């Protein structure tokens, strides 16, 4: 630690310097001053950890020097020296936060004890400061994750609400460019262990260090979502190269193989959800590219210009038959699709795989990842797509697709899924009963056996509003009721209706109701 000595007697300064150099090797004397005014300038310049100063000095005494430094926000620890045993000096020094008071002549043991006590105080304060900083960083990271998760899950229909969430989470969005990436780990573990997760986070931060910021968090049991941002256009090639390096480092350190989907670069924050959907769509092409691949959305869209013998109407027809659990109709549609592909001239294996991917994605679009994992056949053949990746003839591929459809229908029947006619009504009832909890789209999708993206889109289609807007209306409606019928404080109501930030709650309340919560309660009619 750095020490500065201040005393108008050079002999005393040299003597103290000798003691410190000899008996306190953890400290270094970095400078000396011989009056109070010099001391102020030197301490302000060198910013030492500890200052040992005489009291009685010309131009400004030690206490006056300390007072001037404290007024400028100096955090240095002070030890006073004096040839006088005057209580008034000690009292004034105590008021100024002086740690120790030593009488001259200075004894080695006493000086050593005082310096070590100052060092301990400094270390304790730094440790507490680190704890506070870590806590603040943890809270900040959670706020950012929550804001990003809402945007990724629910989209950006409400631009104003999205921008407010980002502002509360202290995102720098003005003039920023964004790109989203999803990492899916193909390890044998059912979920990323916390230790491994932190290791991957560290590798992400290190590998993507050239970008202004990278926000990363666990998106599902085996997936990590990344949002990369920069104050200038993000080079897509740089993004892909960084991802290749990260993938290699993850495998070297964990032996986990990783499949990656990369969305396009978007200029405004409103494009974050679009880039994420592109990354998710790219990742779905794992069925064609295979596991352990980096799949770029731009590469997938370049393939989409090929001929598409399977029409959207045919895909919709298959989805309806699956919804109705009509096995005969489903298998008939599969036969019809393959006859159309047989009749289409010029289709190469990649084209055929692409068509089968469209059929497969339509078949499982409404199923959640958890559902696929629950069934051994579906998990093994759809998540890894052994059948598609090994097919040699159209007949074999048709047989495999037929078996997949049969297994999906069997799964639906076993889990009584067809009886859940109005899934959105069930979701709404669940939300009304659990509005005070942190309900994420991922949680709902797992509970109701439906994919997060499909649930988000289906909710809006059925209700005419986004899930976020519905949840907000429920929460604010309950908050109104509590303001009207109870004497609970606003911050208590905020927590009871599922919000963690009182200011955010107040802003959302004012947008919907026209008043801040306190103003609303104040304007209630007296009964």
Short mmCIF file of C-alpha atoms in Angstrom, two decimals:
data_model
loop_
_atom_site.label_atom_id
_atom_site.label_comp_id
_atom_site.label_asym_id
_atom_site.label_seq_id
_atom_site.Cartn_x
_atom_site.Cartn_y
_atom_site.Cartn_z
CA UNK A 1 0.00 0.00 0.00
CA UNK A 2 1.12 3.58 -0.67
CA UNK A 3 2.01 5.90 2.20
CA UNK A 4 2.68 9.66 2.21
CA UNK A 5 4.46 11.34 5.15
CA UNK A 6 3.74 14.96 6.14
CA UNK A 7 5.88 16.64 8.86
CA UNK A 8 7.83 19.88 9.02
CA UNK A 9 10.82 18.07 10.61
CA UNK A 10 12.82 16.20 7.93
CA UNK A 11 14.55 14.08 10.54
CA UNK A 12 11.20 12.66 11.69
CA UNK A 13 10.15 12.02 8.09
CA UNK A 14 13.36 10.08 7.41
CA UNK A 15 13.02 8.14 10.66
CA UNK A 16 9.44 7.05 9.92
CA UNK A 17 10.42 6.15 6.35
CA UNK A 18 13.22 3.93 7.71
CA UNK A 19 10.82 2.12 10.08
CA UNK A 20 8.30 1.48 7.33
CA UNK A 21 10.90 0.25 4.83
CA UNK A 22 12.37 -2.10 7.41
CA UNK A 23 9.41 -3.38 9.38
CA UNK A 24 6.36 -2.94 7.13
CA UNK A 25 7.32 -4.45 3.72
CA UNK A 26 3.67 -4.40 2.55
CA UNK A 27 3.86 -0.59 2.35
CA UNK A 28 5.89 1.86 0.29
CA UNK A 29 6.52 5.52 1.07
CA UNK A 30 5.73 7.24 -2.23
CA UNK A 31 6.23 10.86 -1.17
CA UNK A 32 6.77 13.38 1.62
CA UNK A 33 5.64 16.97 2.28
CA UNK A 34 6.83 19.44 4.92
CA UNK A 35 3.79 21.62 5.49
CA UNK A 36 0.01 21.34 5.24
CA UNK A 37 -0.41 23.11 1.90
CA UNK A 38 2.24 20.95 0.24
CA UNK A 39 0.55 17.95 1.80
CA UNK A 40 -2.82 18.81 0.23
CA UNK A 41 -1.27 19.06 -3.26
CA UNK A 42 0.87 15.91 -2.90
CA UNK A 43 -1.93 13.74 -1.48
CA UNK A 44 -4.37 14.95 -4.14
CA UNK A 45 -1.80 14.03 -6.80
CA UNK A 46 -0.54 10.65 -5.49
CA UNK A 47 -3.80 9.40 -3.89
CA UNK A 48 -2.06 7.28 -1.23
CA UNK A 49 -3.81 4.65 0.86
CA UNK A 50 -2.41 6.00 4.16
CA UNK A 51 -1.08 9.39 5.30
CA UNK A 52 0.96 9.82 8.46
CA UNK A 53 0.93 13.50 9.36
CA UNK A 54 2.09 15.83 12.10
CA UNK A 55 -0.51 18.18 13.60
CA UNK A 56 1.45 21.38 14.18
CA UNK A 57 2.95 22.57 10.88
CA UNK A 58 3.40 25.95 9.14
CA UNK A 59 0.91 27.33 6.57
CA UNK A 60 -1.76 24.72 7.45
CA UNK A 61 -1.73 22.27 10.35
CA UNK A 62 -2.47 18.57 9.96
CA UNK A 63 -6.14 18.83 10.91
CA UNK A 64 -6.76 21.69 8.51
CA UNK A 65 -5.03 19.71 5.76
CA UNK A 66 -7.21 16.66 6.45
CA UNK A 67 -10.36 18.79 6.47
CA UNK A 68 -9.53 20.30 3.05
CA UNK A 69 -8.86 16.86 1.59
CA UNK A 70 -12.08 15.41 3.02
CA UNK A 71 -14.07 18.24 1.47
CA UNK A 72 -12.69 17.15 -1.91
CA UNK A 73 -13.79 13.56 -1.31
CA UNK A 74 -10.43 12.12 -0.31
CA UNK A 75 -10.77 8.46 0.89
CA UNK A 76 -7.24 8.19 2.31
CA UNK A 77 -6.79 6.90 5.88
CA UNK A 78 -4.95 9.27 8.27
CA UNK A 79 -2.69 8.65 11.26
CA UNK A 80 -1.88 11.72 13.42
CA UNK A 81 1.48 12.51 15.03
CA UNK A 82 1.89 15.01 17.85
CA UNK A 83 4.37 15.98 20.46
CA UNK A 84 1.52 17.13 22.67
CA UNK A 85 -0.99 15.01 24.56
CA UNK A 86 -3.91 17.31 23.94
CA UNK A 87 -7.41 15.83 24.05
CA UNK A 88 -8.82 18.56 21.77
CA UNK A 89 -6.58 17.45 18.89
CA UNK A 90 -7.60 13.84 19.33
CA UNK A 91 -11.30 14.80 19.44
CA UNK A 92 -11.09 16.91 16.30
CA UNK A 93 -9.12 14.19 14.55
CA UNK A 94 -11.76 11.63 15.50
CA UNK A 95 -14.46 13.84 13.98
CA UNK A 96 -12.45 13.94 10.76
CA UNK A 97 -12.23 10.15 10.62
CA UNK A 98 -8.60 9.84 11.72
CA UNK A 99 -7.80 6.22 12.57
CA UNK A 100 -4.96 6.62 15.07
CA UNK A 101 -3.23 9.22 17.24
CA UNK A 102 0.50 8.66 18.04
CA UNK A 103 2.60 10.72 20.42
CA UNK A 104 6.14 11.69 19.50
CA UNK A 105 8.74 10.33 19.70
CA UNK A 106 7.41 7.56 17.52
CA UNK A 107 7.91 4.02 18.78
CA UNK A 108 8.43 1.27 16.19
CA UNK A 109 5.85 -1.11 17.68
CA UNK A 110 3.18 1.57 18.00
CA UNK A 111 3.69 2.84 14.46
CA UNK A 112 3.65 -0.71 13.11
CA UNK A 113 0.40 -1.52 14.96
CA UNK A 114 -1.30 1.67 13.71
CA UNK A 115 -0.28 1.09 10.09
CA UNK A 116 -1.46 -2.53 10.18
CA UNK A 117 -4.76 -1.41 11.68
CA UNK A 118 -5.17 1.13 8.84
CA UNK A 119 -4.34 -1.58 6.30
CA UNK A 120 -6.96 -3.89 7.79
CA UNK A 121 -9.57 -1.12 7.70
CA UNK A 122 -8.78 -0.42 4.03
CA UNK A 123 -9.01 -4.11 3.10
CA UNK A 124 -12.31 -4.53 4.97
CA UNK A 125 -13.79 -1.49 3.23
CA UNK A 126 -12.63 -2.71 -0.18
CA UNK A 127 -14.14 -6.14 0.49
CA UNK A 128 -17.48 -4.58 1.48
CA UNK A 129 -17.34 -2.30 -1.55
CA UNK A 130 -16.76 -5.33 -3.79
CA UNK A 131 -19.70 -7.11 -2.21
CA UNK A 132 -21.93 -4.10 -2.83
CA UNK A 133 -20.64 -3.77 -6.41
CA UNK A 134 -21.21 -7.50 -7.03
CA UNK A 135 -24.73 -7.22 -5.62
CA UNK A 136 -25.49 -4.18 -7.79
CA UNK A 137 -24.06 -5.96 -10.83
CA UNK A 138 -26.12 -9.06 -10.08
CA UNK A 139 -29.32 -7.01 -9.77
CA UNK A 140 -28.46 -5.08 -12.93
CA UNK A 141 -27.76 -8.32 -14.84
CA UNK A 142 -31.07 -9.81 -13.73
CA UNK A 143 -32.95 -6.68 -14.81
CA UNK A 144 -31.26 -6.81 -18.20
CA UNK A 145 -32.00 -10.52 -18.57
CA UNK A 146 -35.66 -9.99 -17.66
CA UNK A 147 -36.00 -7.13 -20.15
CA UNK A 148 -34.32 -9.10 -22.92
CA UNK A 149 -36.29 -12.27 -22.20
CA UNK A 150 -39.56 -10.32 -22.49
CA UNK A 151 -38.47 -8.87 -25.83
CA UNK A 152 -37.20 -12.21 -27.18
CA UNK A 153 -40.29 -14.12 -26.05
CA UNK A 154 -43.03 -11.65 -26.85
CA UNK A 155 -41.67 -9.65 -29.77
CA UNK A 156 -41.73 -5.91 -30.27
CA UNK A 157 -45.37 -5.12 -31.02
CA UNK A 158 -45.37 -2.51 -28.25
CA UNK A 159 -42.28 -0.49 -29.15
CA UNK A 160 -42.87 2.03 -26.37
CA UNK A 161 -43.07 -0.65 -23.67
CA UNK A 162 -40.02 -2.41 -25.09
CA UNK A 163 -37.93 0.78 -25.09
CA UNK A 164 -39.02 1.55 -21.53
CA UNK A 165 -37.95 -1.92 -20.38
CA UNK A 166 -34.56 -1.45 -22.01
CA UNK A 167 -34.22 2.00 -20.46
CA UNK A 168 -34.97 0.67 -16.96
CA UNK A 169 -32.42 -2.09 -17.52
CA UNK A 170 -29.88 0.61 -18.50
CA UNK A 171 -29.28 -0.63 -22.03
CA UNK A 172 -27.48 1.71 -24.38
CA UNK A 173 -29.80 1.65 -27.40
CA UNK A 174 -29.31 5.05 -29.06
CA UNK A 175 -27.39 4.56 -32.31
CA UNK A 176 -26.78 0.88 -31.52
CA UNK A 177 -26.71 -2.20 -33.73
CA UNK A 178 -27.80 -5.63 -32.47
CA UNK A 179 -27.53 -9.29 -33.42
CA UNK A 180 -28.91 -12.38 -31.66
CA UNK A 181 -27.40 -15.85 -31.33
CA UNK A 182 -28.70 -19.08 -29.76
CA UNK A 183 -26.31 -21.76 -28.52
CA UNK A 184 -27.80 -25.23 -28.06
CA UNK A 185 -25.62 -27.70 -26.18
CA UNK A 186 -25.66 -31.29 -27.36
CA UNK A 187 -24.14 -32.73 -24.18
CA UNK A 188 -25.48 -35.83 -22.46
CA UNK A 189 -26.46 -33.70 -19.47
CA UNK A 190 -30.15 -32.83 -19.27
CA UNK A 191 -29.24 -29.26 -18.32
CA UNK A 192 -26.20 -27.06 -18.10
CA UNK A 193 -24.64 -27.32 -14.67
CA UNK A 194 -24.11 -23.96 -12.96
CA UNK A 195 -20.34 -24.36 -12.91
CA UNK A 196 -20.27 -25.18 -16.61
CA UNK A 197 -22.65 -22.31 -17.34
CA UNK A 198 -20.34 -19.79 -15.67
CA UNK A 199 -17.42 -21.25 -17.59
CA UNK A 200 -19.25 -20.77 -20.88
CA UNK A 201 -20.23 -17.21 -19.88
CA UNK A 202 -16.56 -16.40 -19.25
CA UNK A 203 -15.61 -17.79 -22.66
CA UNK A 204 -18.36 -15.74 -24.33
CA UNK A 205 -17.17 -12.54 -22.64
CA UNK A 206 -13.58 -13.26 -23.63
CA UNK A 207 -14.27 -14.30 -27.25
CA UNK A 208 -16.71 -11.46 -28.00
CA UNK A 209 -14.63 -8.82 -26.23
CA UNK A 210 -14.17 -6.78 -29.42
CA UNK A 211 -17.86 -5.85 -29.40
CA UNK A 212 -19.17 -3.08 -27.17
CA UNK A 213 -21.41 -5.40 -25.16
CA UNK A 214 -22.62 -8.98 -25.16
CA UNK A 215 -25.58 -9.99 -22.98
CA UNK A 216 -25.91 -13.70 -22.33
CA UNK A 217 -28.25 -15.79 -20.23
CA UNK A 218 -29.71 -19.27 -19.98
CA UNK A 219 -32.78 -19.38 -22.25
CA UNK A 220 -33.78 -23.00 -21.68
CA UNK A 221 -32.34 -26.14 -20.09
CA UNK A 222 -29.85 -26.63 -22.94
CA UNK A 223 -29.76 -23.21 -24.60
CA UNK A 224 -27.99 -19.90 -24.02
CA UNK A 225 -29.30 -16.73 -25.67
CA UNK A 226 -26.86 -14.00 -26.68
CA UNK A 227 -27.55 -10.39 -27.71
CA UNK A 228 -24.49 -8.65 -29.17
CA UNK A 229 -24.54 -4.85 -29.44
CA UNK A 230 -22.23 -2.21 -30.86
CA UNK A 231 -22.29 1.52 -31.53
CA UNK A 232 -21.40 0.95 -35.19
CA UNK A 233 -22.50 -1.63 -37.78
CA UNK A 234 -21.65 -5.18 -36.69
CA UNK A 235 -19.70 -7.08 -39.32
CA UNK A 236 -21.60 -10.33 -39.91
CA UNK A 237 -18.40 -12.12 -40.89
CA UNK A 238 -16.76 -10.97 -37.63
CA UNK A 239 -19.75 -12.30 -35.71
CA UNK A 240 -19.49 -15.71 -37.40
CA UNK A 241 -15.71 -15.90 -36.90
CA UNK A 242 -16.09 -15.11 -33.21
CA UNK A 243 -18.73 -17.81 -32.93
CA UNK A 244 -16.40 -20.38 -34.50
CA UNK A 245 -13.69 -19.47 -31.97
CA UNK A 246 -16.15 -19.70 -29.09
CA UNK A 247 -17.43 -23.08 -30.25
CA UNK A 248 -13.89 -24.46 -30.38
CA UNK A 249 -13.01 -23.10 -26.93
CA UNK A 250 -16.19 -24.50 -25.39
CA UNK A 251 -15.37 -27.95 -26.76
CA UNK A 252 -11.72 -27.79 -25.62
CA UNK A 253 -12.68 -26.84 -22.06
CA UNK A 254 -15.94 -28.78 -21.56
CA UNK A 255 -16.06 -31.36 -24.39
CA UNK A 256 -19.58 -30.13 -25.14
CA UNK A 257 -20.61 -29.95 -28.77
CA UNK A 258 -22.71 -26.94 -29.68
CA UNK A 259 -25.19 -26.16 -32.44
CA UNK A 260 -25.59 -22.44 -33.13
CA UNK A 261 -28.22 -20.31 -34.85
CA UNK A 262 -27.25 -16.73 -35.83
CA UNK A 263 -29.77 -14.01 -36.73
CA UNK A 264 -29.12 -10.95 -38.88
CA UNK A 265 -27.78 -7.58 -37.72
CA UNK A 266 -30.48 -5.04 -36.84
CA UNK A 267 -29.92 -1.29 -36.54
CA UNK A 268 -32.48 -0.49 -33.83
CA UNK A 269 -33.47 -2.14 -30.55
CA UNK A 270 -36.87 -2.89 -32.08
CA UNK A 271 -35.09 -5.41 -34.31
CA UNK A 272 -33.78 -7.51 -31.40
CA UNK A 273 -36.81 -9.82 -31.41
CA UNK A 274 -36.61 -10.18 -35.20
CA UNK A 275 -32.95 -11.17 -35.05
CA UNK A 276 -33.74 -13.65 -32.28
CA UNK A 277 -36.57 -15.26 -34.28
CA UNK A 278 -34.14 -15.56 -37.19
CA UNK A 279 -31.59 -17.24 -34.90
CA UNK A 280 -34.27 -19.62 -33.63
CA UNK A 281 -35.38 -20.38 -37.19
CA UNK A 282 -31.76 -20.96 -38.24
CA UNK A 283 -31.28 -23.33 -35.31
CA UNK A 284 -34.28 -25.37 -36.48
CA UNK A 285 -32.24 -26.24 -39.57
CA UNK A 286 -30.17 -28.46 -37.32
CA UNK A 287 -32.31 -31.21 -38.84
CA UNK A 288 -30.62 -30.57 -42.19
CA UNK A 289 -27.20 -29.32 -41.13
CA UNK A 290 -26.82 -31.82 -38.29
CA UNK A 291 -25.65 -31.26 -34.74
CA UNK A 292 -22.45 -29.31 -34.01
CA UNK A 293 -23.06 -26.82 -36.83
CA UNK A 294 -23.07 -23.02 -36.97
CA UNK A 295 -26.16 -22.08 -38.98
CA UNK A 296 -26.49 -18.55 -40.35
CA UNK A 297 -29.94 -17.17 -41.09
CA UNK A 298 -28.62 -15.54 -44.27
CA UNK A 299 -27.46 -18.95 -45.49
CA UNK A 300 -30.93 -20.44 -44.89
CA UNK A 301 -32.71 -17.61 -46.73
CA UNK A 302 -30.40 -18.10 -49.72
CA UNK A 303 -31.74 -21.66 -49.98
CA UNK A 304 -35.36 -20.53 -49.90
CA UNK A 305 -35.32 -19.48 -53.56
CA UNK A 306 -35.52 -23.11 -54.67
CA UNK A 307 -38.75 -24.60 -55.92
CA UNK A 308 -41.25 -25.42 -53.19
CA UNK A 309 -43.48 -28.33 -54.36
CA UNK A 310 -45.05 -28.51 -50.87
CA UNK A 311 -47.53 -25.65 -50.69
CA UNK A 312 -48.47 -23.65 -47.61
CA UNK A 313 -52.01 -24.98 -48.00
CA UNK A 314 -50.74 -28.56 -47.81
CA UNK A 315 -48.72 -27.79 -44.68
CA UNK A 316 -51.75 -26.10 -43.08
CA UNK A 317 -53.86 -29.14 -43.97
CA UNK A 318 -51.34 -31.41 -42.22
CA UNK A 319 -51.33 -29.20 -39.13
CA UNK A 320 -55.13 -29.32 -38.94
CA UNK A 321 -55.15 -33.10 -39.25
CA UNK A 322 -52.60 -33.33 -36.45
CA UNK A 323 -54.69 -31.00 -34.29
CA UNK A 324 -57.65 -33.32 -34.84
CA UNK A 325 -55.45 -36.39 -34.17
CA UNK A 326 -56.65 -37.89 -37.45
CA UNK A 327 -53.98 -40.47 -38.25
CA UNK A 328 -55.56 -41.65 -41.49
CA UNK A 329 -55.78 -38.12 -42.89
CA UNK A 330 -52.23 -37.27 -41.76
CA UNK A 331 -50.73 -40.33 -43.47
CA UNK A 332 -52.75 -39.59 -46.60
CA UNK A 333 -51.30 -36.07 -46.73
CA UNK A 334 -47.75 -37.42 -46.28
CA UNK A 335 -48.30 -39.84 -49.21
CA UNK A 336 -49.65 -37.00 -51.35
CA UNK A 337 -46.66 -34.78 -50.52
CA UNK A 338 -44.17 -37.50 -51.46
CA UNK A 339 -45.99 -38.22 -54.72
CA UNK A 340 -45.69 -34.50 -55.54
CA UNK A 341 -41.96 -34.60 -54.78
CA UNK A 342 -41.55 -37.71 -56.95
CA UNK A 343 -43.23 -35.88 -59.82
CA UNK A 344 -41.08 -32.76 -59.42
CA UNK A 345 -38.07 -32.97 -61.74
CA UNK A 346 -34.69 -31.62 -60.78
CA UNK A 347 -34.98 -31.96 -57.00
CA UNK A 348 -31.59 -32.75 -55.48
CA UNK A 349 -31.03 -34.32 -52.01
CA UNK A 350 -30.72 -30.88 -50.39
CA UNK A 351 -34.07 -29.83 -51.89
CA UNK A 352 -35.71 -33.01 -50.62
CA UNK A 353 -34.26 -32.50 -47.15
CA UNK A 354 -35.57 -28.95 -47.13
CA UNK A 355 -39.08 -30.16 -48.00
CA UNK A 356 -38.96 -32.80 -45.28
CA UNK A 357 -37.80 -30.15 -42.84
CA UNK A 358 -40.87 -28.03 -43.64
CA UNK A 359 -43.12 -31.04 -43.06
CA UNK A 360 -41.38 -31.91 -39.82
CA UNK A 361 -41.42 -28.36 -38.45
CA UNK A 362 -45.14 -28.13 -39.23
CA UNK A 363 -45.68 -31.41 -37.36
CA UNK A 364 -43.93 -30.34 -34.18
CA UNK A 365 -44.49 -26.57 -34.36
CA UNK A 366 -47.00 -26.61 -31.52
CA UNK A 367 -45.04 -29.04 -29.35
CA UNK A 368 -42.64 -27.84 -26.68
CA UNK A 369 -39.02 -28.91 -26.37
CA UNK A 370 -39.97 -30.64 -23.11
CA UNK A 371 -42.55 -32.77 -24.92
CA UNK A 372 -40.05 -33.97 -27.48
CA UNK A 373 -37.61 -34.89 -24.71
CA UNK A 374 -40.27 -36.88 -22.84
CA UNK A 375 -40.71 -39.36 -25.68
CA UNK A 376 -37.72 -41.57 -26.46
CA UNK A 377 -38.54 -41.99 -30.15
CA UNK A 378 -39.38 -38.33 -30.79
CA UNK A 379 -36.37 -37.12 -28.82
CA UNK A 380 -34.01 -39.49 -30.58
CA UNK A 381 -35.38 -39.18 -34.10
CA UNK A 382 -36.51 -35.56 -34.19
CA UNK A 383 -33.98 -33.79 -31.99
CA UNK A 384 -31.10 -35.70 -33.61
CA UNK A 385 -32.99 -36.61 -36.81
CA UNK A 386 -31.24 -39.91 -37.33
CA UNK A 387 -33.74 -40.96 -39.98
CA UNK A 388 -33.48 -37.87 -42.16
CA UNK A 389 -29.71 -37.67 -41.96
CA UNK A 390 -29.29 -41.34 -43.05
CA UNK A 391 -31.93 -41.73 -45.76
CA UNK A 392 -30.81 -43.22 -49.08
CA UNK A 393 -34.10 -43.49 -50.99
CA UNK A 394 -37.37 -41.58 -51.14
CA UNK A 395 -39.20 -44.74 -50.05
CA UNK A 396 -37.10 -44.98 -46.90
CA UNK A 397 -37.58 -41.30 -46.11
CA UNK A 398 -41.36 -41.54 -46.60
CA UNK A 399 -41.46 -44.53 -44.26
CA UNK A 400 -39.50 -42.60 -41.63
CA UNK A 401 -41.75 -39.54 -41.91
CA UNK A 402 -44.83 -41.74 -41.59
CA UNK A 403 -43.48 -43.28 -38.41
CA UNK A 404 -42.72 -39.84 -36.95
CA UNK A 405 -46.31 -38.70 -37.61
CA UNK A 406 -47.67 -41.89 -36.00
CA UNK A 407 -45.52 -41.31 -32.90
CA UNK A 408 -46.62 -37.69 -32.59
CA UNK A 409 -50.28 -38.74 -32.71
CA UNK A 410 -49.60 -41.52 -30.20
CA UNK A 411 -47.95 -39.01 -27.87
CA UNK A 412 -50.92 -36.65 -28.14
CA UNK A 413 -53.34 -39.45 -27.30
CA UNK A 414 -51.27 -40.71 -24.36
CA UNK A 415 -51.08 -37.22 -22.84
CA UNK A 416 -54.72 -36.43 -23.51
CA UNK A 417 -53.67 -33.34 -25.46
CA UNK A 418 -56.67 -33.40 -27.88
CA UNK A 419 -59.05 -32.70 -24.99
CA UNK A 420 -57.38 -29.37 -24.34
CA UNK A 421 -59.55 -27.60 -26.91
CA UNK A 422 -59.07 -24.06 -25.70
CA UNK A 423 -55.44 -23.79 -24.63
CA UNK A 424 -55.54 -19.98 -24.56
CA UNK A 425 -58.49 -20.00 -22.13
CA UNK A 426 -56.46 -22.28 -19.84
CA UNK A 427 -53.42 -20.01 -20.12
CA UNK A 428 -55.53 -16.96 -19.26
CA UNK A 429 -57.03 -18.67 -16.21
CA UNK A 430 -53.58 -19.71 -15.03
CA UNK A 431 -52.22 -16.18 -15.45
CA UNK A 432 -55.17 -14.71 -13.55
CA UNK A 433 -54.38 -17.05 -10.64
CA UNK A 434 -50.59 -16.54 -10.71
CA UNK A 435 -50.16 -12.93 -11.87
CA UNK A 436 -48.05 -12.13 -8.78
CA UNK A 437 -45.38 -14.62 -9.85
CA UNK A 438 -42.62 -14.07 -12.46
CA UNK A 439 -44.45 -15.93 -15.25
CA UNK A 440 -42.24 -16.36 -18.32
CA UNK A 441 -43.32 -17.66 -21.70
CA UNK A 442 -40.90 -20.57 -21.24
CA UNK A 443 -42.63 -21.54 -17.99
CA UNK A 444 -46.06 -21.42 -19.64
CA UNK A 445 -44.91 -23.42 -22.66
CA UNK A 446 -43.55 -26.17 -20.40
CA UNK A 447 -46.75 -26.23 -18.32
CA UNK A 448 -49.13 -26.38 -21.29
CA UNK A 449 -47.00 -28.48 -23.65
CA UNK A 450 -46.71 -25.91 -26.42
CA UNK A 451 -43.72 -24.18 -27.95
CA UNK A 452 -42.98 -20.63 -26.68
CA UNK A 453 -43.03 -19.05 -30.12
CA UNK A 454 -46.28 -20.74 -31.13
CA UNK A 455 -47.91 -19.84 -27.80
CA UNK A 456 -46.95 -16.18 -28.30
CA UNK A 457 -48.34 -16.09 -31.83
CA UNK A 458 -51.44 -18.15 -31.02
CA UNK A 459 -52.27 -15.98 -28.00
CA UNK A 460 -52.27 -12.84 -30.13
CA UNK A 461 -54.26 -14.56 -32.88
CA UNK A 462 -56.97 -15.71 -30.43
CA UNK A 463 -57.20 -12.63 -28.21
CA UNK A 464 -56.10 -9.77 -30.44
CA UNK A 465 -53.45 -8.67 -27.94
CA UNK A 466 -50.00 -9.81 -26.89
CA UNK A 467 -49.43 -11.93 -23.81
CA UNK A 468 -47.45 -9.06 -22.22
CA UNK A 469 -50.38 -6.67 -22.63
CA UNK A 470 -52.79 -9.22 -21.17
CA UNK A 471 -50.56 -9.85 -18.15
CA UNK A 472 -50.08 -6.09 -17.66
CA UNK A 473 -53.86 -5.49 -17.71
CA UNK A 474 -54.41 -8.21 -15.09
CA UNK A 475 -51.69 -6.86 -12.81
CA UNK A 476 -52.72 -3.21 -13.06
CA UNK A 477 -56.38 -4.14 -12.58
CA UNK A 478 -55.49 -5.93 -9.35
CA UNK A 479 -53.33 -2.97 -8.29
CA UNK A 480 -56.34 -0.65 -8.76
CA UNK A 481 -58.42 -2.92 -6.57
CA UNK A 482 -55.78 -2.94 -3.82
CA UNK A 483 -55.42 0.85 -3.98
CA UNK A 484 -59.18 1.23 -3.63
CA UNK A 485 -59.84 -1.33 -0.90
CA UNK A 486 -56.68 -1.45 1.25
CA UNK A 487 -54.24 0.87 3.01
CA UNK A 488 -51.23 -0.99 1.65
CA UNK A 489 -48.29 1.16 0.58
CA UNK A 490 -47.56 1.50 -3.14
CA UNK A 491 -44.32 -0.48 -2.93
CA UNK A 492 -46.19 -3.32 -1.18
CA UNK A 493 -48.85 -3.37 -3.90
CA UNK A 494 -46.11 -3.26 -6.54
CA UNK A 495 -44.61 -6.48 -5.17
CA UNK A 496 -48.00 -8.15 -4.67
CA UNK A 497 -48.93 -7.75 -8.34
CA UNK A 498 -45.67 -9.14 -9.71
CA UNK A 499 -43.45 -6.09 -10.22
CA UNK A 500 -40.00 -5.69 -8.69
CA UNK A 501 -39.31 -2.08 -9.67
CA UNK A 502 -41.63 0.51 -8.08
CA UNK A 503 -40.81 3.25 -10.61
CA UNK A 504 -41.51 0.93 -13.54
CA UNK A 505 -44.78 -0.13 -11.90
CA UNK A 506 -45.79 3.53 -11.44
CA UNK A 507 -45.05 4.36 -15.09
CA UNK A 508 -47.00 1.37 -16.41
CA UNK A 509 -49.91 2.21 -14.07
CA UNK A 510 -49.96 5.83 -15.26
CA UNK A 511 -49.94 4.80 -18.93
CA UNK A 512 -52.96 2.56 -18.49
CA UNK A 513 -54.97 4.50 -15.91
CA UNK A 514 -53.90 8.11 -16.51
CA UNK A 515 -52.73 8.68 -12.93
CA UNK A 516 -49.78 7.62 -10.83
CA UNK A 517 -50.79 5.09 -8.13
CA UNK A 518 -50.68 7.68 -5.30
CA UNK A 519 -52.66 10.19 -7.38
CA UNK A 520 -55.25 7.54 -8.21
CA UNK A 521 -55.76 6.71 -4.54
CA UNK A 522 -55.87 10.41 -3.60
CA UNK A 523 -58.61 11.08 -6.17
CA UNK A 524 -60.84 8.22 -5.04
CA UNK A 525 -64.31 9.49 -3.98
CA UNK A 526 -64.95 9.54 -0.24
CA UNK A 527 -67.67 7.12 0.76
#
